[in-house]
């Protein structure tokens, strides 16, 4: 296979990869894009990640890492706008993208889009560029509607996803489950889907001294359960609160809820009320958004990390917790079956009683810690980047012979 430098345009139109993690629309996908871009840059490729200008203070071009940069494009007002409104600016976005490319004399070998809005932007740009399109949906509108038993995700989204699933050259799914969902909900052809798991920053997420972390967060002598993530209904935080209220042992446990910003306030207030109604208000602490570089301390302080989600495309938080040596109780979503090996945690159903049972079992069994981190070291981002690089090169240089549509 040719060993050459690839020029990759990534599109993350609605959400900035360098945005504040833990806020309403900024989470796992943003981590994925920034880590993948940085690692592909290290492998010698050039990566330009395009996003919509959302803050007038941001420079047009931001350095992500060696060979990787982020480019803010003007499309609609410069400021936070709802992601569905971004759809109406995608034509402007692609015009701005093409103007930037021409003005800077850039050529790309392929376009890699993230989320359906960016998939649509890539669809608009392809007739001009005539390069292969790789997409990642990160979440699927049809699956969200199915698990929430509602139609919150508009037909515009589900039909756009359905069209993209059929038309783009390649889809990267984070799990075999997502691949199956793409086939079931959108009739995507299995031959077009590659399963490549997400990763974890093993240099950042490392085990630390639990006792010292407890002292620092003033939780000495307390058993601690931890939730980390965006604050939204599909994360299943209601079930976690009900589980905490139902614990048979460990009734003094406190729960740290990390994540949430101003836009998450209504949901946090609702959850605050729920915790009072359940009689656990004094044991639930809303910590707000925490910078990722400070998160290892939270994973260290926790005796158990709980991922109670109704839907998850992968579940980076579970991976980060295990990399820090903290066991996980997670619902059967995303990549949990791949992430949680025996002896590192429990996969449970959505019923709060099952979540409670998982927490109880972890807290009552010593000896969970020593080998937990080893179980996830294969998920380092360099490995993810190499798999994605392999997919790109197969598409570009082997093409039909590989069975990959080009
Ligand atoms: N995160 C963070 N600070 C917070 C909350 C979350 O840095 O206050 C990060 C967390 O480390 C993880 C990501 O946001 O990398 C959430 O990813 P996950 O796959 O768990 O959930 P998603 O956002 O994709 O639903």
Coordinates of C-alpha atoms and ligand atoms in Angstrom, one line a residue:
X1 CA 0.0 0.0 0.0
X2 CA 1.5 3.4 -0.9
X3 CA 3.0 5.2 2.1
X4 CA 1.9 8.7 1.3
X5 CA 0.6 11.8 3.0
X6 CA -3.2 12.2 2.7
X7 CA -5.0 15.5 2.6
X8 CA -8.2 15.1 4.6
X9 CA -11.0 17.6 5.0
X10 CA -13.1 16.8 8.1
X11 CA -16.4 18.5 8.6
X12 CA -18.0 19.1 11.9
X13 CA -20.4 21.8 10.9
X14 CA -22.7 22.2 13.9
X15 CA -20.4 21.6 16.9
X16 CA -16.9 22.8 17.3
X17 CA -14.3 20.1 18.1
X18 CA -12.5 22.4 20.4
X19 CA -15.7 23.4 22.2
X20 CA -16.4 23.1 26.0
X21 CA -17.0 19.4 26.7
X22 CA -19.9 18.5 28.8
X23 CA -22.1 21.3 27.5
X24 CA -25.3 20.6 25.7
X25 CA -24.1 19.7 22.2
X26 CA -20.4 19.0 23.0
X27 CA -19.3 15.6 24.1
X28 CA -17.9 12.4 22.7
X29 CA -18.0 13.4 19.0
X30 CA -15.9 16.4 19.7
X31 CA -13.4 14.4 21.6
X32 CA -13.3 11.9 18.7
X33 CA -12.6 14.5 16.1
X34 CA -9.9 16.4 18.0
X35 CA -8.1 13.2 19.0
X36 CA -8.4 11.6 15.6
X37 CA -7.2 14.7 13.8
X38 CA -4.3 15.1 16.1
X39 CA -3.3 11.5 15.7
X40 CA -3.7 11.4 11.9
X41 CA -1.5 14.6 11.9
X42 CA 1.2 12.7 13.8
X43 CA 1.0 9.9 11.3
X44 CA 2.1 12.5 8.7
X45 CA -1.2 13.4 7.1
X46 CA -2.7 16.9 6.8
X47 CA -6.1 17.4 8.3
X48 CA -8.3 20.5 8.1
X49 CA -11.4 20.3 10.3
X50 CA -14.1 22.7 9.2
X51 CA -16.7 24.0 11.6
X52 CA -19.2 26.9 11.7
X53 CA -17.8 30.1 13.3
X54 CA -19.7 30.3 16.6
X55 CA -17.7 32.8 18.6
X56 CA -16.5 36.2 17.3
X57 CA -13.4 35.9 19.5
X58 CA -12.2 32.7 17.8
X59 CA -9.5 33.1 15.2
X60 CA -10.3 31.7 11.7
X61 CA -7.6 29.1 11.9
X62 CA -6.7 27.2 15.1
X63 CA -3.8 24.8 15.5
X64 CA -4.9 21.3 16.8
X65 CA -1.6 19.6 16.5
X66 CA 1.1 18.7 14.0
X67 CA -0.5 18.8 10.5
X68 CA -4.0 19.3 12.0
X69 CA -5.9 22.5 12.2
X70 CA -9.4 23.7 12.8
X71 CA -11.0 26.3 10.4
X72 CA -14.0 28.4 11.4
X73 CA -16.2 29.3 8.5
X74 CA -18.8 32.0 8.4
X75 CA -22.3 30.6 7.9
X76 CA -25.3 32.3 9.5
X77 CA -24.8 34.5 12.6
X78 CA -21.6 34.1 14.6
X79 CA -23.0 32.7 17.8
X80 CA -24.6 29.7 19.3
X81 CA -27.6 28.6 17.3
X82 CA -29.7 25.5 17.6
X83 CA -28.4 22.6 15.5
X84 CA -31.5 22.3 13.5
X85 CA -31.1 25.9 12.4
X86 CA -27.6 25.1 11.3
X87 CA -29.2 22.9 8.6
X88 CA -30.5 26.0 6.8
X89 CA -27.0 27.4 6.7
X90 CA -25.3 24.4 5.2
X91 CA -25.3 25.7 1.7
X92 CA -23.6 28.9 2.9
X93 CA -21.2 26.7 4.9
X94 CA -20.2 24.7 1.8
X95 CA -19.8 27.9 -0.2
X96 CA -17.5 29.3 2.5
X97 CA -15.6 26.0 2.6
X98 CA -15.1 26.1 -1.2
X99 CA -14.0 29.7 -1.1
X100 CA -11.5 29.0 1.7
X101 CA -10.1 26.0 -0.2
X102 CA -9.7 28.0 -3.4
X103 CA -8.2 31.1 -1.7
X104 CA -5.7 28.9 0.0
X105 CA -4.9 26.7 -2.9
X106 CA -5.9 23.5 -1.1
X107 CA -6.7 20.1 -2.5
X108 CA -8.2 17.1 -0.6
X109 CA -8.0 13.4 -1.2
X110 CA -11.2 12.7 0.7
X111 CA -13.9 14.3 3.0
X112 CA -14.7 12.7 6.3
X113 CA -18.0 14.1 7.8
X114 CA -19.3 13.8 11.4
X115 CA -23.0 13.8 12.3
X116 CA -25.8 14.0 9.7
X117 CA -25.6 17.8 9.3
X118 CA -21.9 17.6 8.2
X119 CA -22.8 14.5 6.1
X120 CA -25.2 16.7 4.2
X121 CA -22.5 19.5 3.9
X122 CA -20.2 16.8 2.4
X123 CA -22.9 15.7 0.1
X124 CA -23.2 19.3 -1.2
X125 CA -19.5 19.7 -1.7
X126 CA -18.8 16.4 -3.4
X127 CA -19.9 17.3 -6.9
X128 CA -17.3 20.1 -6.8
X129 CA -14.5 18.1 -5.3
X130 CA -15.2 14.6 -6.7
X131 CA -13.5 12.8 -3.8
X132 CA -14.7 9.9 -1.7
X133 CA -16.9 10.6 1.3
X134 CA -16.5 8.8 4.6
X135 CA -19.1 9.6 7.2
X136 CA -19.7 8.9 10.9
X137 CA -23.2 9.5 12.2
X138 CA -22.1 9.3 15.9
X139 CA -25.8 9.0 16.8
X140 CA -28.8 7.9 14.6
X141 CA -32.0 9.8 14.7
X142 CA -34.2 6.8 14.1
X143 CA -32.6 4.9 17.0
X144 CA -33.0 7.9 19.3
X145 CA -36.7 8.1 18.4
X146 CA -37.1 4.4 19.0
X147 CA -35.4 4.3 22.4
X148 CA -37.1 7.5 23.6
X149 CA -40.4 6.2 22.2
X150 CA -41.0 9.6 20.6
X151 CA -40.4 11.5 17.4
X152 CA -38.1 14.2 18.9
X153 CA -35.7 13.8 16.0
X154 CA -37.4 15.2 12.9
X155 CA -38.0 13.4 9.6
X156 CA -35.5 15.8 8.0
X157 CA -32.8 14.1 10.1
X158 CA -33.9 10.5 9.7
X159 CA -34.4 10.9 5.9
X160 CA -31.1 12.7 5.5
X161 CA -29.4 9.9 7.4
X162 CA -31.1 7.3 5.3
X163 CA -30.0 9.0 2.1
X164 CA -26.4 9.4 3.3
X165 CA -26.3 5.8 4.5
X166 CA -27.0 4.7 0.9
X167 CA -25.0 7.3 -1.0
X168 CA -21.7 7.9 0.8
X169 CA -18.7 5.7 0.0
X170 CA -18.0 4.5 3.5
X171 CA -19.6 4.6 7.0
X172 CA -17.5 4.2 10.1
X173 CA -19.6 2.7 12.9
X174 CA -18.2 2.7 16.4
X175 CA -19.7 -0.7 17.2
X176 CA -21.2 -3.8 15.7
X177 CA -24.4 -2.7 17.3
X178 CA -24.4 0.6 15.3
X179 CA -23.6 -1.3 12.1
X180 CA -26.7 -3.5 12.7
X181 CA -28.8 -0.4 13.5
X182 CA -27.7 1.2 10.2
X183 CA -28.8 -1.9 8.4
X184 CA -32.0 -2.3 10.3
X185 CA -33.2 1.4 10.3
X186 CA -31.7 2.7 7.1
X187 CA -31.1 -0.3 4.9
X188 CA -27.4 0.5 4.7
X189 CA -25.4 -2.0 2.8
X190 CA -23.2 -4.0 5.3
X191 CA -20.4 -4.0 2.8
X192 CA -20.1 -0.2 3.1
X193 CA -19.8 -0.1 6.8
X194 CA -16.5 -0.5 8.7
X195 CA -16.5 -1.0 12.5
X196 CA -13.8 1.0 14.2
X197 CA -14.1 1.5 17.9
X198 CA -13.5 4.9 19.6
X199 CA -10.5 5.5 21.8
X200 CA -9.2 6.9 25.0
X201 CA -6.3 9.2 25.8
X202 CA -4.2 6.8 27.9
X203 CA -1.7 9.6 28.8
X204 CA -4.4 11.7 30.4
X205 CA -6.7 9.0 31.9
X206 CA -4.4 7.2 34.4
X207 CA -5.0 5.7 37.8
X208 CA -4.3 8.1 40.7
X209 CA -4.3 7.7 44.5
X210 CA -8.0 7.4 45.5
X211 CA -7.4 8.6 49.0
X212 CA -5.5 11.7 48.0
X213 CA -8.3 12.5 45.4
X214 CA -10.9 12.1 48.1
X215 CA -9.0 14.4 50.4
X216 CA -8.7 17.0 47.7
X217 CA -12.4 16.9 46.8
X218 CA -13.3 16.9 50.5
X219 CA -14.9 13.5 50.3
X220 CA -12.8 11.7 52.9
X221 CA -14.5 8.6 54.3
X222 CA -17.3 8.7 51.7
X223 CA -18.2 6.1 49.1
X224 CA -18.6 7.8 45.8
X225 CA -20.5 7.0 42.7
X226 CA -19.8 9.1 39.6
X227 CA -21.8 10.2 36.5
X228 CA -19.9 12.1 33.8
X229 CA -21.5 13.4 30.6
X230 CA -23.9 15.8 28.9
X231 CA -27.1 16.4 30.9
X232 CA -29.9 15.2 28.7
X233 CA -32.8 12.8 29.1
X234 CA -31.3 10.0 26.9
X235 CA -28.4 9.7 29.4
X236 CA -30.8 8.0 31.8
X237 CA -29.8 10.1 34.9
X238 CA -33.4 9.6 36.3
X239 CA -32.7 5.8 36.4
X240 CA -29.4 6.4 38.2
X241 CA -31.1 8.6 40.8
X242 CA -33.8 5.9 41.4
X243 CA -31.0 3.3 41.7
X244 CA -29.2 5.4 44.3
X245 CA -32.5 5.7 46.2
X246 CA -33.0 1.9 46.1
X247 CA -29.5 0.8 47.2
X248 CA -29.7 -2.0 49.8
X249 CA -26.2 -1.5 51.2
X250 CA -24.0 1.6 50.9
X251 CA -26.8 3.9 51.7
X252 CA -24.4 6.7 52.6
X253 CA -22.9 6.8 49.1
X254 CA -22.8 10.2 47.5
X255 CA -23.3 10.8 43.8
X256 CA -21.2 13.3 41.8
X257 CA -22.9 14.5 38.6
X258 CA -20.3 16.0 36.3
X259 CA -21.4 17.9 33.2
X260 CA -23.9 20.5 32.1
X261 CA -23.7 24.2 31.3
X262 CA -26.1 27.1 31.2
X263 CA -28.1 25.5 28.4
X264 CA -28.6 22.4 30.5
X265 CA -30.0 24.4 33.5
X266 CA -33.7 23.4 32.9
X267 CA -32.8 19.7 32.9
X268 CA -30.5 20.1 35.9
X269 CA -33.3 21.8 37.8
X270 CA -35.7 19.0 36.9
X271 CA -33.1 16.5 38.1
X272 CA -32.5 18.5 41.3
X273 CA -36.2 18.3 42.1
X274 CA -36.3 14.6 41.3
X275 CA -33.4 13.9 43.8
X276 CA -35.4 15.8 46.5
X277 CA -38.5 13.8 45.8
X278 CA -36.5 10.5 46.0
X279 CA -35.0 11.6 49.3
X280 CA -31.4 11.7 48.0
X281 CA -31.1 15.4 47.5
X282 CA -28.4 15.7 50.2
X283 CA -26.3 13.0 48.6
X284 CA -26.4 14.2 45.0
X285 CA -23.8 16.9 44.0
X286 CA -24.1 18.7 40.7
X287 CA -20.5 19.6 39.8
X288 CA -21.2 21.2 36.5
X289 CA -18.9 20.9 33.5
X290 CA -15.3 19.9 34.3
X291 CA -12.4 20.4 31.9
X292 CA -11.3 17.1 30.5
X293 CA -7.8 17.5 31.9
X294 CA -9.3 17.7 35.4
X295 CA -11.6 14.7 35.0
X296 CA -9.0 12.0 36.0
X297 CA -9.3 13.3 39.6
X298 CA -13.1 12.7 39.5
X299 CA -12.6 9.1 38.1
X300 CA -10.0 8.6 40.9
X301 CA -12.3 9.7 43.6
X302 CA -15.1 7.4 42.5
X303 CA -15.6 3.9 43.8
X304 CA -17.8 3.3 40.8
X305 CA -18.7 5.1 37.6
X306 CA -22.2 4.7 36.3
X307 CA -23.3 5.0 32.7
X308 CA -27.1 4.6 32.9
X309 CA -27.8 5.7 29.3
X310 CA -30.8 4.8 27.3
X311 CA -28.7 5.2 24.1
X312 CA -25.1 5.7 23.5
X313 CA -23.2 5.5 20.3
X314 CA -20.1 4.3 22.0
X315 CA -19.6 5.5 25.6
X316 CA -16.2 7.2 26.0
X317 CA -16.9 7.8 29.7
X318 CA -16.8 4.1 30.5
X319 CA -13.5 3.8 28.7
X320 CA -12.0 6.8 30.5
X321 CA -13.1 5.4 33.9
X322 CA -11.6 2.0 33.3
X323 CA -8.4 3.6 32.0
X324 CA -8.3 5.4 35.4
X325 CA -8.8 2.0 37.2
X326 CA -12.3 2.7 38.3
X327 CA -15.0 0.0 37.7
X328 CA -18.1 0.7 35.7
X329 CA -21.8 -0.1 35.9
X330 CA -23.3 0.5 32.5
X331 CA -26.5 -0.3 30.7
X332 CA -26.3 -2.4 27.6
X333 CA -25.7 0.4 25.1
X334 CA -23.0 1.5 22.6
X335 CA -19.8 -0.4 22.9
X336 CA -20.2 -1.6 26.5
X337 CA -19.9 -5.3 25.7
X338 CA -16.5 -4.5 24.1
X339 CA -15.4 -2.1 26.8
X340 CA -16.4 -3.8 30.0
X341 CA -14.5 -7.1 30.5
X342 CA -15.4 -9.5 33.3
X343 CA -13.9 -8.2 36.5
X344 CA -14.0 -4.6 35.4
X345 CA -17.7 -3.8 36.0
X346 CA -21.2 -4.9 35.2
X347 CA -23.5 -4.4 32.2
X348 CA -27.1 -4.2 33.4
X349 CA -30.6 -3.4 32.2
X350 CA -32.3 0.0 32.3
X351 CA -34.3 -1.0 35.4
X352 CA -33.1 1.1 38.4
X353 CA -33.1 -2.1 40.5
X354 CA -30.5 -3.7 38.2
X355 CA -28.4 -0.5 38.2
X356 CA -28.6 -0.5 42.1
X357 CA -27.6 -4.1 42.2
X358 CA -24.5 -3.5 40.0
X359 CA -23.4 -0.6 42.2
X360 CA -24.0 -2.7 45.4
X361 CA -22.0 -5.6 44.0
X362 CA -19.0 -3.4 43.1
X363 CA -19.0 -1.6 46.4
X364 CA -19.2 -4.8 48.4
X365 CA -16.4 -6.6 46.5
X366 CA -12.8 -5.5 47.2
X367 CA -10.0 -6.3 44.7
X368 CA -11.6 -4.7 41.7
X369 CA -8.7 -2.4 40.9
X370 CA -5.4 -3.8 39.9
X371 CA -5.9 -5.0 36.3
X372 CA -8.8 -2.8 35.2
X373 CA -6.7 -0.3 33.2
X374 CA -4.9 -3.2 31.3
X375 CA -8.3 -4.3 30.0
X376 CA -8.6 -1.1 27.9
X377 CA -5.1 -0.2 26.8
X378 CA -5.8 -1.5 23.3
X379 CA -8.2 1.4 22.9
X380 CA -5.5 4.1 22.6
X381 CA -6.2 6.8 20.0
X382 CA -3.1 5.9 18.0
X383 CA -4.6 2.5 17.3
X384 CA -7.9 4.1 16.3
X385 CA -6.1 6.5 13.9
X386 CA -4.2 3.7 12.3
X387 CA -7.4 1.8 11.6
X388 CA -9.0 4.9 10.1
X389 CA -5.8 5.6 8.1
X390 CA -6.0 2.0 6.8
X391 CA -9.6 2.5 5.7
X392 CA -8.7 5.7 3.9
X393 CA -5.8 4.2 2.0
X394 CA -7.8 1.1 1.1
X395 CA -10.5 3.4 -0.4
X396 CA -8.1 5.6 -2.3
X397 CA -5.6 3.1 -3.5
X398 CA -7.2 -0.3 -3.6
X399 CA -10.7 0.8 -4.3
X400 CA -13.0 -1.8 -6.0
X401 CA -10.5 -4.6 -5.6
X402 CA -10.9 -4.3 -1.9
X403 CA -14.6 -4.7 -2.2
X404 CA -15.0 -1.1 -1.0
X405 CA -17.3 1.1 -3.1
X406 CA -15.4 4.2 -4.2
Ligands
LIG1 N1 -16.7 15.4 29.3 C1 -15.8 16.4 29.8 N2 -16.3 17.2 30.8 C2 -17.6 17.1 31.3 C3 -18.4 16.1 30.8 C4 -17.9 15.3 29.8 O1 -14.7 16.5 29.4 O2 -17.9 17.9 32.2 C5 -16.2 14.5 28.2 C6 -15.9 13.1 28.7 O3 -14.5 13.1 29.2 C7 -16.1 12.3 27.4 C8 -17.1 13.1 26.7 O4 -17.2 14.4 27.2 O5 -14.9 12.2 26.7 C9 -18.5 12.4 26.6 O6 -18.4 11.4 25.8 P1 -19.4 10.1 25.8 O7 -19.1 9.2 24.6 O8 -19.4 9.5 27.1 O9 -20.9 10.8 25.6 P2 -21.5 11.6 24.4 O10 -21.2 13.0 24.6 O11 -20.9 11.1 23.1 O12 -23.0 11.3 24.5

